[in-house]
PDB file of N, CA and C in Angstrom:
ATOM      1  N   TYR A  27     111.393  -8.027   5.193  1.00  0.00           N
ATOM      2  CA  TYR A  27     111.957  -6.712   4.938  1.00  0.00           C
ATOM      3  C   TYR A  27     113.315  -6.619   5.600  1.00  0.00           C
ATOM      4  N   TYR A  28     114.289  -6.137   4.836  1.00  0.00           N
ATOM      5  CA  TYR A  28     115.632  -5.954   5.391  1.00  0.00           C
ATOM      6  C   TYR A  28     116.097  -4.544   5.087  1.00  0.00           C
ATOM      7  N   ALA A  29     116.272  -3.776   6.084  1.00  0.00           N
ATOM      8  CA  ALA A  29     116.706  -2.393   5.899  1.00  0.00           C
ATOM      9  C   ALA A  29     118.225  -2.336   5.956  1.00  0.00           C
ATOM     10  N   TRP A  30     118.852  -2.661   4.846  1.00  0.00           N
ATOM     11  CA  TRP A  30     120.311  -2.731   4.815  1.00  0.00           C
ATOM     12  C   TRP A  30     120.973  -1.415   5.198  1.00  0.00           C
ATOM     13  N   ASP A  31     120.325  -0.320   4.908  1.00  0.00           N
ATOM     14  CA  ASP A  31     120.948   0.962   5.219  1.00  0.00           C
ATOM     15  C   ASP A  31     120.850   1.336   6.692  1.00  0.00           C
ATOM     16  N   ASN A  32     120.061   0.586   7.451  1.00  0.00           N
ATOM     17  CA  ASN A  32     119.938   0.866   8.874  1.00  0.00           C
ATOM     18  C   ASN A  32     120.738  -0.104   9.742  1.00  0.00           C
ATOM     19  N   GLU A  33     121.379  -1.065   9.119  1.00  0.00           N
ATOM     20  CA  GLU A  33     122.147  -2.064   9.865  1.00  0.00           C
ATOM     21  C   GLU A  33     123.554  -1.542  10.160  1.00  0.00           C
ATOM     22  N   PRO A  34     124.146  -2.016  11.222  1.00  0.00           N
ATOM     23  CA  PRO A  34     125.519  -1.591  11.534  1.00  0.00           C
ATOM     24  C   PRO A  34     126.499  -2.098  10.479  1.00  0.00           C
ATOM     25  N   TYR A  35     127.539  -1.371  10.276  1.00  0.00           N
ATOM     26  CA  TYR A  35     128.559  -1.759   9.316  1.00  0.00           C
ATOM     27  C   TYR A  35     129.924  -1.306   9.823  1.00  0.00           C
ATOM     28  N   THR A  36     130.940  -1.861   9.236  1.00  0.00           N
ATOM     29  CA  THR A  36     132.299  -1.487   9.588  1.00  0.00           C
ATOM     30  C   THR A  36     132.933  -0.793   8.401  1.00  0.00           C
ATOM     31  N   SER A  37     133.462   0.354   8.620  1.00  0.00           N
ATOM     32  CA  SER A  37     134.139   1.102   7.566  1.00  0.00           C
ATOM     33  C   SER A  37     135.590   0.624   7.468  1.00  0.00           C
ATOM     34  N   VAL A  38     136.062   0.448   6.246  1.00  0.00           N
ATOM     35  CA  VAL A  38     137.445   0.016   6.022  1.00  0.00           C
ATOM     36  C   VAL A  38     138.120   1.053   5.136  1.00  0.00           C
ATOM     37  N   SER A  39     139.292   1.480   5.538  1.00  0.00           N
ATOM     38  CA  SER A  39     140.001   2.520   4.791  1.00  0.00           C
ATOM     39  C   SER A  39     140.521   1.976   3.459  1.00  0.00           C
ATOM     40  N   GLY A  40     140.825   2.875   2.564  1.00  0.00           N
ATOM     41  CA  GLY A  40     141.376   2.487   1.274  1.00  0.00           C
ATOM     42  C   GLY A  40     142.693   1.747   1.406  1.00  0.00           C
ATOM     43  N   SER A  41     143.545   2.175   2.317  1.00  0.00           N
ATOM     44  CA  SER A  41     144.834   1.506   2.479  1.00  0.00           C
ATOM     45  C   SER A  41     144.660   0.091   3.033  1.00  0.00           C
ATOM     46  N   GLU A  42     143.671  -0.114   3.894  1.00  0.00           N
ATOM     47  CA  GLU A  42     143.388  -1.455   4.406  1.00  0.00           C
ATOM     48  C   GLU A  42     142.883  -2.352   3.283  1.00  0.00           C
ATOM     49  N   LYS A  43     142.048  -1.805   2.421  1.00  0.00           N
ATOM     50  CA  LYS A  43     141.564  -2.571   1.267  1.00  0.00           C
ATOM     51  C   LYS A  43     142.726  -2.951   0.350  1.00  0.00           C
ATOM     52  N   ASP A  44     143.641  -2.017   0.132  1.00  0.00           N
ATOM     53  CA  ASP A  44     144.813  -2.299  -0.701  1.00  0.00           C
ATOM     54  C   ASP A  44     145.658  -3.406  -0.084  1.00  0.00           C
ATOM     55  N   ASP A  45     145.865  -3.334   1.236  1.00  0.00           N
ATOM     56  CA  ASP A  45     146.637  -4.370   1.932  1.00  0.00           C
ATOM     57  C   ASP A  45     145.972  -5.738   1.805  1.00  0.00           C
ATOM     58  N   ARG A  46     144.657  -5.765   1.931  1.00  0.00           N
ATOM     59  CA  ARG A  46     143.926  -7.029   1.796  1.00  0.00           C
ATOM     60  C   ARG A  46     144.075  -7.591   0.386  1.00  0.00           C
ATOM     61  N   LEU A  47     143.987  -6.710  -0.612  1.00  0.00           N
ATOM     62  CA  LEU A  47     144.157  -7.152  -1.998  1.00  0.00           C
ATOM     63  C   LEU A  47     145.541  -7.754  -2.201  1.00  0.00           C
ATOM     64  N   LEU A  48     146.577  -7.086  -1.695  1.00  0.00           N
ATOM     65  CA  LEU A  48     147.943  -7.594  -1.863  1.00  0.00           C
ATOM     66  C   LEU A  48     148.137  -8.921  -1.124  1.00  0.00           C
ATOM     67  N   ASP A  49     147.483  -9.094   0.014  1.00  0.00           N
ATOM     68  CA  ASP A  49     147.532 -10.381   0.719  1.00  0.00           C
ATOM     69  C   ASP A  49     146.889 -11.483  -0.123  1.00  0.00           C
ATOM     70  N   ILE A  50     145.758 -11.176  -0.740  1.00  0.00           N
ATOM     71  CA  ILE A  50     145.086 -12.152  -1.605  1.00  0.00           C
ATOM     72  C   ILE A  50     145.972 -12.484  -2.799  1.00  0.00           C
ATOM     73  N   CYS A  51     146.575 -11.469  -3.393  1.00  0.00           N
ATOM     74  CA  CYS A  51     147.462 -11.687  -4.543  1.00  0.00           C
ATOM     75  C   CYS A  51     148.656 -12.556  -4.155  1.00  0.00           C
ATOM     76  N   ALA A  52     149.254 -12.283  -3.011  1.00  0.00           N
ATOM     77  CA  ALA A  52     150.412 -13.058  -2.562  1.00  0.00           C
ATOM     78  C   ALA A  52     150.034 -14.519  -2.333  1.00  0.00           C
ATOM     79  N   ALA A  53     148.903 -14.750  -1.693  1.00  0.00           N
ATOM     80  CA  ALA A  53     148.462 -16.128  -1.442  1.00  0.00           C
ATOM     81  C   ALA A  53     148.160 -16.847  -2.754  1.00  0.00           C
ATOM     82  N   THR A  54     147.565 -16.129  -3.692  1.00  0.00           N
ATOM     83  CA  THR A  54     147.234 -16.717  -4.987  1.00  0.00           C
ATOM     84  C   THR A  54     148.503 -17.085  -5.742  1.00  0.00           C
ATOM     85  N   LYS A  55     149.465 -16.171  -5.785  1.00  0.00           N
ATOM     86  CA  LYS A  55     150.737 -16.442  -6.474  1.00  0.00           C
ATOM     87  C   LYS A  55     151.482 -17.587  -5.793  1.00  0.00           C
ATOM     88  N   ALA A  56     151.442 -17.631  -4.466  1.00  0.00           N
ATOM     89  CA  ALA A  56     152.133 -18.698  -3.733  1.00  0.00           C
ATOM     90  C   ALA A  56     151.560 -20.067  -4.052  1.00  0.00           C
ATOM     91  N   SER A  57     150.287 -20.109  -4.448  1.00  0.00           N
ATOM     92  CA  SER A  57     149.669 -21.391  -4.790  1.00  0.00           C
ATOM     93  C   SER A  57     149.946 -21.790  -6.245  1.00  0.00           C
ATOM     94  N   GLY A  58     150.704 -20.947  -6.959  1.00  0.00           N
ATOM     95  CA  GLY A  58     151.097 -21.289  -8.322  1.00  0.00           C
ATOM     96  C   GLY A  58     150.195 -20.753  -9.417  1.00  0.00           C
ATOM     97  N   ILE A  59     149.251 -19.925  -9.055  1.00  0.00           N
ATOM     98  CA  ILE A  59     148.345 -19.341 -10.046  1.00  0.00           C
ATOM     99  C   ILE A  59     148.991 -18.089 -10.633  1.00  0.00           C
ATOM    100  N   VAL A  60     148.923 -17.980 -11.956  1.00  0.00           N
ATOM    101  CA  VAL A  60     149.466 -16.822 -12.655  1.00  0.00           C
ATOM    102  C   VAL A  60     148.403 -15.731 -12.681  1.00  0.00           C
ATOM    103  N   ILE A  61     148.801 -14.525 -12.290  1.00  0.00           N
ATOM    104  CA  ILE A  61     147.872 -13.398 -12.242  1.00  0.00           C
ATOM    105  C   ILE A  61     148.266 -12.363 -13.296  1.00  0.00           C
ATOM    106  N   TYR A  62     147.320 -12.075 -14.190  1.00  0.00           N
ATOM    107  CA  TYR A  62     147.450 -10.976 -15.137  1.00  0.00           C
ATOM    108  C   TYR A  62     146.588  -9.830 -14.629  1.00  0.00           C
ATOM    109  N   THR A  63     147.077  -8.613 -14.759  1.00  0.00           N
ATOM    110  CA  THR A  63     146.271  -7.460 -14.374  1.00  0.00           C
ATOM    111  C   THR A  63     146.237  -6.449 -15.518  1.00  0.00           C
ATOM    112  N   LEU A  64     145.111  -5.779 -15.618  1.00  0.00           N
ATOM    113  CA  LEU A  64     144.938  -4.702 -16.588  1.00  0.00           C
ATOM    114  C   LEU A  64     144.478  -3.463 -15.840  1.00  0.00           C
ATOM    115  N   ALA A  65     145.211  -2.387 -15.981  1.00  0.00           N
ATOM    116  CA  ALA A  65     144.809  -1.102 -15.416  1.00  0.00           C
ATOM    117  C   ALA A  65     144.312  -0.261 -16.580  1.00  0.00           C
ATOM    118  N   VAL A  66     143.006  -0.161 -16.723  1.00  0.00           N
ATOM    119  CA  VAL A  66     142.410   0.545 -17.855  1.00  0.00           C
ATOM    120  C   VAL A  66     142.183   2.008 -17.483  1.00  0.00           C
ATOM    121  N   GLU A  67     143.040   2.850 -18.023  1.00  0.00           N
ATOM    122  CA  GLU A  67     142.987   4.288 -17.748  1.00  0.00           C
ATOM    123  C   GLU A  67     142.881   4.557 -16.250  1.00  0.00           C
ATOM    124  N   ALA A  68     143.649   3.824 -15.482  1.00  0.00           N
ATOM    125  CA  ALA A  68     143.600   3.905 -14.019  1.00  0.00           C
ATOM    126  C   ALA A  68     144.539   4.993 -13.500  1.00  0.00           C
ATOM    127  N   PRO A  69     144.223   5.560 -12.356  1.00  0.00           N
ATOM    128  CA  PRO A  69     145.154   6.498 -11.718  1.00  0.00           C
ATOM    129  C   PRO A  69     146.450   5.785 -11.350  1.00  0.00           C
ATOM    130  N   THR A  70     147.496   6.555 -11.179  1.00  0.00           N
ATOM    131  CA  THR A  70     148.822   6.002 -10.902  1.00  0.00           C
ATOM    132  C   THR A  70     148.825   5.055  -9.707  1.00  0.00           C
ATOM    133  N   SER A  71     148.158   5.431  -8.622  1.00  0.00           N
ATOM    134  CA  SER A  71     148.165   4.587  -7.420  1.00  0.00           C
ATOM    135  C   SER A  71     147.500   3.234  -7.688  1.00  0.00           C
ATOM    136  N   SER A  72     146.399   3.241  -8.412  1.00  0.00           N
ATOM    137  CA  SER A  72     145.718   1.983  -8.743  1.00  0.00           C
ATOM    138  C   SER A  72     146.549   1.152  -9.710  1.00  0.00           C
ATOM    139  N   ASN A  73     147.167   1.816 -10.666  1.00  0.00           N
ATOM    140  CA  ASN A  73     148.040   1.124 -11.615  1.00  0.00           C
ATOM    141  C   ASN A  73     149.183   0.431 -10.879  1.00  0.00           C
ATOM    142  N   ASN A  74     149.793   1.124  -9.940  1.00  0.00           N
ATOM    143  CA  ASN A  74     150.901   0.544  -9.160  1.00  0.00           C
ATOM    144  C   ASN A  74     150.428  -0.638  -8.318  1.00  0.00           C
ATOM    145  N   LEU A  75     149.241  -0.524  -7.746  1.00  0.00           N
ATOM    146  CA  LEU A  75     148.684  -1.611  -6.940  1.00  0.00           C
ATOM    147  C   LEU A  75     148.471  -2.852  -7.801  1.00  0.00           C
ATOM    148  N   LEU A  76     147.883  -2.669  -8.965  1.00  0.00           N
ATOM    149  CA  LEU A  76     147.658  -3.801  -9.859  1.00  0.00           C
ATOM    150  C   LEU A  76     148.970  -4.396 -10.361  1.00  0.00           C
ATOM    151  N   ARG A  77     149.966  -3.540 -10.615  1.00  0.00           N
ATOM    152  CA  ARG A  77     151.283  -4.033 -11.034  1.00  0.00           C
ATOM    153  C   ARG A  77     151.886  -4.913  -9.929  1.00  0.00           C
ATOM    154  N   SER A  78     151.698  -4.524  -8.682  1.00  0.00           N
ATOM    155  CA  SER A  78     152.210  -5.312  -7.553  1.00  0.00           C
ATOM    156  C   SER A  78     151.482  -6.645  -7.438  1.00  0.00           C
ATOM    157  N   CYS A  79     150.232  -6.675  -7.837  1.00  0.00           N
ATOM    158  CA  CYS A  79     149.438  -7.894  -7.745  1.00  0.00           C
ATOM    159  C   CYS A  79     149.799  -8.896  -8.839  1.00  0.00           C
ATOM    160  N   ALA A  80     150.190  -8.413  -9.993  1.00  0.00           N
ATOM    161  CA  ALA A  80     150.501  -9.297 -11.120  1.00  0.00           C
ATOM    162  C   ALA A  80     151.657 -10.228 -10.778  1.00  0.00           C
ATOM    163  N   THR A  81     151.692 -11.367 -11.448  1.00  0.00           N
ATOM    164  CA  THR A  81     152.752 -12.349 -11.212  1.00  0.00           C
ATOM    165  C   THR A  81     154.139 -11.750 -11.434  1.00  0.00           C
ATOM    166  N   SER A  82     154.285 -10.932 -12.457  1.00  0.00           N
ATOM    167  CA  SER A  82     155.535 -10.231 -12.738  1.00  0.00           C
ATOM    168  C   SER A  82     155.177  -8.947 -13.474  1.00  0.00           C
ATOM    169  N   PRO A  83     156.124  -8.034 -13.636  1.00  0.00           N
ATOM    170  CA  PRO A  83     155.809  -6.809 -14.387  1.00  0.00           C
ATOM    171  C   PRO A  83     155.306  -7.087 -15.807  1.00  0.00           C
ATOM    172  N   SER A  84     155.755  -8.167 -16.412  1.00  0.00           N
ATOM    173  CA  SER A  84     155.289  -8.478 -17.767  1.00  0.00           C
ATOM    174  C   SER A  84     153.868  -9.034 -17.790  1.00  0.00           C
ATOM    175  N   HIS A  85     153.313  -9.336 -16.630  1.00  0.00           N
ATOM    176  CA  HIS A  85     151.928  -9.804 -16.531  1.00  0.00           C
ATOM    177  C   HIS A  85     150.953  -8.657 -16.240  1.00  0.00           C
ATOM    178  N   HIS A  86     151.479  -7.458 -16.209  1.00  0.00           N
ATOM    179  CA  HIS A  86     150.650  -6.266 -15.958  1.00  0.00           C
ATOM    180  C   HIS A  86     150.578  -5.426 -17.225  1.00  0.00           C
ATOM    181  N   PHE A  87     149.390  -4.901 -17.498  1.00  0.00           N
ATOM    182  CA  PHE A  87     149.181  -4.076 -18.674  1.00  0.00           C
ATOM    183  C   PHE A  87     148.538  -2.759 -18.256  1.00  0.00           C
ATOM    184  N   ASP A  88     149.217  -1.666 -18.598  1.00  0.00           N
ATOM    185  CA  ASP A  88     148.698  -0.323 -18.368  1.00  0.00           C
ATOM    186  C   ASP A  88     148.028   0.099 -19.673  1.00  0.00           C
ATOM    187  N   VAL A  89     146.704   0.002 -19.706  1.00  0.00           N
ATOM    188  CA  VAL A  89     145.949   0.159 -20.943  1.00  0.00           C
ATOM    189  C   VAL A  89     145.358   1.563 -21.049  1.00  0.00           C
ATOM    190  N   HIS A  90     145.558   2.158 -22.208  1.00  0.00           N
ATOM    191  CA  HIS A  90     144.993   3.471 -22.493  1.00  0.00           C
ATOM    192  C   HIS A  90     144.119   3.396 -23.736  1.00  0.00           C
ATOM    193  N   ARG A  91     142.935   3.926 -23.612  1.00  0.00           N
ATOM    194  CA  ARG A  91     141.965   4.046 -24.700  1.00  0.00           C
ATOM    195  C   ARG A  91     141.727   2.736 -25.436  1.00  0.00           C
ATOM    196  N   PHE A  92     142.222   2.621 -26.640  1.00  0.00           N
ATOM    197  CA  PHE A  92     141.883   1.475 -27.483  1.00  0.00           C
ATOM    198  C   PHE A  92     142.929   0.367 -27.444  1.00  0.00           C
ATOM    199  N   ASP A  93     143.864   0.410 -26.506  1.00  0.00           N
ATOM    200  CA  ASP A  93     144.919  -0.601 -26.406  1.00  0.00           C
ATOM    201  C   ASP A  93     144.452  -1.892 -25.751  1.00  0.00           C
ATOM    202  N   ILE A  94     143.221  -1.958 -25.322  1.00  0.00           N
ATOM    203  CA  ILE A  94     142.761  -3.133 -24.581  1.00  0.00           C
ATOM    204  C   ILE A  94     142.838  -4.398 -25.431  1.00  0.00           C
ATOM    205  N   GLY A  95     142.550  -4.284 -26.717  1.00  0.00           N
ATOM    206  CA  GLY A  95     142.647  -5.444 -27.609  1.00  0.00           C
ATOM    207  C   GLY A  95     144.071  -5.963 -27.698  1.00  0.00           C
ATOM    208  N   THR A  96     145.028  -5.063 -27.745  1.00  0.00           N
ATOM    209  CA  THR A  96     146.438  -5.445 -27.777  1.00  0.00           C
ATOM    210  C   THR A  96     146.831  -6.153 -26.490  1.00  0.00           C
ATOM    211  N   ALA A  97     146.354  -5.641 -25.357  1.00  0.00           N
ATOM    212  CA  ALA A  97     146.660  -6.257 -24.061  1.00  0.00           C
ATOM    213  C   ALA A  97     146.089  -7.669 -23.983  1.00  0.00           C
ATOM    214  N   PHE A  98     144.826  -7.840 -24.376  1.00  0.00           N
ATOM    215  CA  PHE A  98     144.221  -9.165 -24.342  1.00  0.00           C
ATOM    216  C   PHE A  98     144.912 -10.109 -25.327  1.00  0.00           C
ATOM    217  N   GLY A  99     145.331  -9.586 -26.464  1.00  0.00           N
ATOM    218  CA  GLY A  99     146.074 -10.403 -27.427  1.00  0.00           C
ATOM    219  C   GLY A  99     147.379 -10.914 -26.834  1.00  0.00           C
ATOM    220  N   ALA A 100     148.085 -10.055 -26.113  1.00  0.00           N
ATOM    221  CA  ALA A 100     149.338 -10.464 -25.467  1.00  0.00           C
ATOM    222  C   ALA A 100     149.086 -11.517 -24.392  1.00  0.00           C
ATOM    223  N   ILE A 101     148.007 -11.371 -23.646  1.00  0.00           N
ATOM    224  CA  ILE A 101     147.667 -12.360 -22.612  1.00  0.00           C
ATOM    225  C   ILE A 101     147.340 -13.704 -23.264  1.00  0.00           C
ATOM    226  N   ILE A 102     146.559 -13.682 -24.313  1.00  0.00           N
ATOM    227  CA  ILE A 102     146.208 -14.923 -25.018  1.00  0.00           C
ATOM    228  C   ILE A 102     147.452 -15.608 -25.556  1.00  0.00           C
ATOM    229  N   THR A 103     148.343 -14.848 -26.161  1.00  0.00           N
ATOM    230  CA  THR A 103     149.589 -15.414 -26.682  1.00  0.00           C
ATOM    231  C   THR A 103     150.403 -16.039 -25.568  1.00  0.00           C
ATOM    232  N   SER A 104     150.485 -15.358 -24.434  1.00  0.00           N
ATOM    233  CA  SER A 104     151.240 -15.872 -23.286  1.00  0.00           C
ATOM    234  C   SER A 104     150.630 -17.165 -22.755  1.00  0.00           C
ATOM    235  N   ILE A 105     149.312 -17.203 -22.640  1.00  0.00           N
ATOM    236  CA  ILE A 105     148.644 -18.410 -22.136  1.00  0.00           C
ATOM    237  C   ILE A 105     148.828 -19.568 -23.110  1.00  0.00           C
ATOM    238  N   ASN A 106     148.679 -19.287 -24.404  1.00  0.00           N
ATOM    239  CA  ASN A 106     148.875 -20.340 -25.405  1.00  0.00           C
ATOM    240  C   ASN A 106     150.298 -20.867 -25.390  1.00  0.00           C
ATOM    241  N   HIS A 107     151.281 -19.981 -25.230  1.00  0.00           N
ATOM    242  CA  HIS A 107     152.683 -20.407 -25.158  1.00  0.00           C
ATOM    243  C   HIS A 107     152.912 -21.257 -23.919  1.00  0.00           C
ATOM    244  N   LEU A 108     152.349 -20.853 -22.808  1.00  0.00           N
ATOM    245  CA  LEU A 108     152.482 -21.605 -21.568  1.00  0.00           C
ATOM    246  C   LEU A 108     151.891 -22.995 -21.723  1.00  0.00           C
ATOM    247  N   ARG A 109     150.732 -23.089 -22.348  1.00  0.00           N
ATOM    248  CA  ARG A 109     150.062 -24.372 -22.539  1.00  0.00           C
ATOM    249  C   ARG A 109     150.900 -25.291 -23.442  1.00  0.00           C
ATOM    250  N   LEU A 110     151.525 -24.725 -24.458  1.00  0.00           N
ATOM    251  CA  LEU A 110     152.324 -25.522 -25.382  1.00  0.00           C
ATOM    252  C   LEU A 110     153.615 -26.033 -24.746  1.00  0.00           C
ATOM    253  N   THR A 111     154.169 -25.286 -23.792  1.00  0.00           N
ATOM    254  CA  THR A 111     155.424 -25.687 -23.180  1.00  0.00           C
ATOM    255  C   THR A 111     155.232 -26.613 -21.985  1.00  0.00           C
ATOM    256  N   GLN A 112     154.032 -26.691 -21.470  1.00  0.00           N
ATOM    257  CA  GLN A 112     153.815 -27.575 -20.312  1.00  0.00           C
ATOM    258  C   GLN A 112     153.159 -28.786 -20.743  1.00  0.00           C
TER     259      GLN A 112
END
């Protein structure tokens, strides 16, 4: 038996979580990995955070309602183009 709700835990603020995410994104980009982000009907602050995480502004998609297919299509086209040029 494990009473997870009775165990000690550490609370982390939203801004600390955002900082950790940006650190992970920076390390990932520094290793040469391309990051695409999709903000699906996200609040402005979350959209901005994801835009900062993406490899470049063109790797970020602010998706509203039914635009998700268009966003994924653009990502697929970009990946296919990258594969053909390398």
